[in-house]
Coordinates of C-alpha atoms and ligand atoms in Angstrom, one line a residue:
M168 CA 84.0 71.7 87.5
Q169 CA 86.1 74.2 89.0
M170 CA 87.7 74.7 86.0
E171 CA 84.4 75.2 84.0
Q172 CA 83.4 77.6 86.4
A173 CA 86.4 79.3 86.0
Q174 CA 86.1 79.5 82.3
R175 CA 82.4 80.7 82.6
R176 CA 83.6 83.7 84.8
E177 CA 86.0 84.6 82.4
E178 CA 83.5 84.6 79.8
D179 CA 81.0 86.9 81.5
Y180 CA 83.4 90.0 80.9
I181 CA 82.0 92.1 78.2
A182 CA 84.3 94.1 76.0
V183 CA 83.1 97.7 76.4
G184 CA 85.8 99.5 74.3
A185 CA 89.2 100.0 73.5
S186 CA 92.0 100.7 76.2
G187 CA 93.2 104.0 74.0
D188 CA 89.5 105.3 74.3
L189 CA 89.9 106.4 78.0
K190 CA 93.0 108.6 79.1
E191 CA 93.9 109.1 82.8
E192 CA 91.2 111.2 84.8
Q193 CA 88.5 110.3 81.9
M194 CA 85.2 108.5 82.2
M195 CA 82.8 106.7 79.8
V196 CA 79.6 105.1 79.9
C197 CA 78.8 101.7 78.8
V198 CA 75.9 99.4 78.7
V199 CA 76.4 96.1 80.7
K200 CA 73.4 93.8 81.0
N201 CA 70.9 96.5 80.1
Q202 CA 72.6 98.8 83.0
P203 CA 74.4 101.9 82.5
V204 CA 77.9 101.3 83.9
L205 CA 80.5 104.3 84.2
I206 CA 84.1 103.4 83.6
I207 CA 86.8 105.8 85.1
R208 CA 90.2 105.7 84.8
N209 CA 92.3 107.4 87.9
H210 CA 95.6 106.9 89.3
H211 CA 96.4 104.6 86.4
N212 CA 93.5 102.4 87.6
L213 CA 90.1 101.4 86.2
Y214 CA 87.1 101.5 88.4
A215 CA 83.4 100.6 87.2
I216 CA 80.5 101.7 89.1
S217 CA 76.7 102.5 88.2
G218 CA 76.4 104.9 85.8
V219 CA 73.4 106.3 88.1
C220 CA 73.3 107.8 91.1
S221 CA 71.7 106.1 93.7
H222 CA 69.8 108.9 95.5
A223 CA 67.5 110.2 92.3
Y224 CA 67.8 109.9 88.4
S225 CA 71.1 111.7 87.7
E226 CA 73.6 110.4 85.0
L227 CA 77.0 110.4 86.5
I228 CA 78.8 110.8 83.5
D229 CA 77.8 114.7 84.2
G230 CA 79.3 114.6 87.4
E231 CA 82.7 115.9 88.9
L232 CA 85.8 113.4 89.0
E233 CA 87.8 114.9 92.4
G234 CA 90.7 112.4 93.0
D235 CA 89.1 109.3 94.2
K236 CA 85.6 110.9 94.5
I237 CA 82.6 111.4 92.0
Y238 CA 80.1 114.4 92.9
C239 CA 76.5 113.8 91.3
S240 CA 75.9 116.9 89.3
L241 CA 71.9 117.1 90.4
H242 CA 72.0 117.6 94.3
F243 CA 76.0 116.9 94.9
A244 CA 76.2 113.5 96.6
C245 CA 79.7 112.3 96.7
F246 CA 80.8 108.9 96.3
D247 CA 84.1 107.0 96.5
I248 CA 84.6 105.8 92.9
R249 CA 86.9 102.7 94.3
T250 CA 84.0 101.3 96.5
G251 CA 80.8 103.0 95.6
M252 CA 80.3 104.1 99.1
P253 CA 78.3 107.3 99.6
L254 CA 80.7 109.9 101.5
E255 CA 78.4 112.8 101.4
G256 CA 74.4 113.5 101.3
P257 CA 72.0 113.4 100.5
A258 CA 72.7 109.9 98.6
N259 CA 72.6 107.4 101.5
K260 CA 72.9 104.0 99.6
P261 CA 76.1 102.6 97.6
L262 CA 76.5 102.9 94.1
R263 CA 76.8 99.3 92.6
T264 CA 80.5 98.3 91.5
F265 CA 81.6 95.9 88.7
E266 CA 84.8 93.9 87.7
V267 CA 86.7 95.6 85.2
K268 CA 90.0 94.6 83.7
E269 CA 92.0 95.6 80.6
D270 CA 93.1 92.9 78.2
E271 CA 94.5 92.6 74.6
G272 CA 93.9 96.4 74.0
K273 CA 90.5 96.4 75.4
I274 CA 88.3 97.2 78.4
W275 CA 86.4 94.5 80.1
V276 CA 83.4 94.4 82.5
R277 CA 81.2 92.0 84.2
E278 CA 78.6 92.1 86.9
Ligands
FES246 S1 70.4 112.6 92.1 FE1 72.1 112.1 92.7 S2 72.6 113.3 94.5 FE2 70.2 113.7 93.7

């Protein structure tokens, strides 16, 4: 039973692009189960957070990446890309985070 669950969880990953498509300090948007997800490669790690700001509707792909932080382009809220937590207002709700990995030359995301 546990084996089946582990296998199913593994299958929940969705391939969203080729590893080579995302260079260091770049971002890309993909859609996972109808939700926009922002994938960020930073310091040789991958992060996956909601593609939309938690304050109002603004796409974070238009934001500014600065180290481990991303600034929303609309009202300049700042979030930690590693945790989705807001660091500066006006946003006070965290961004949703997603699991992300690289395997077989692809980037994979799951809820
Ligand atoms: S919409 Fe992002 S800070 Fe307001």
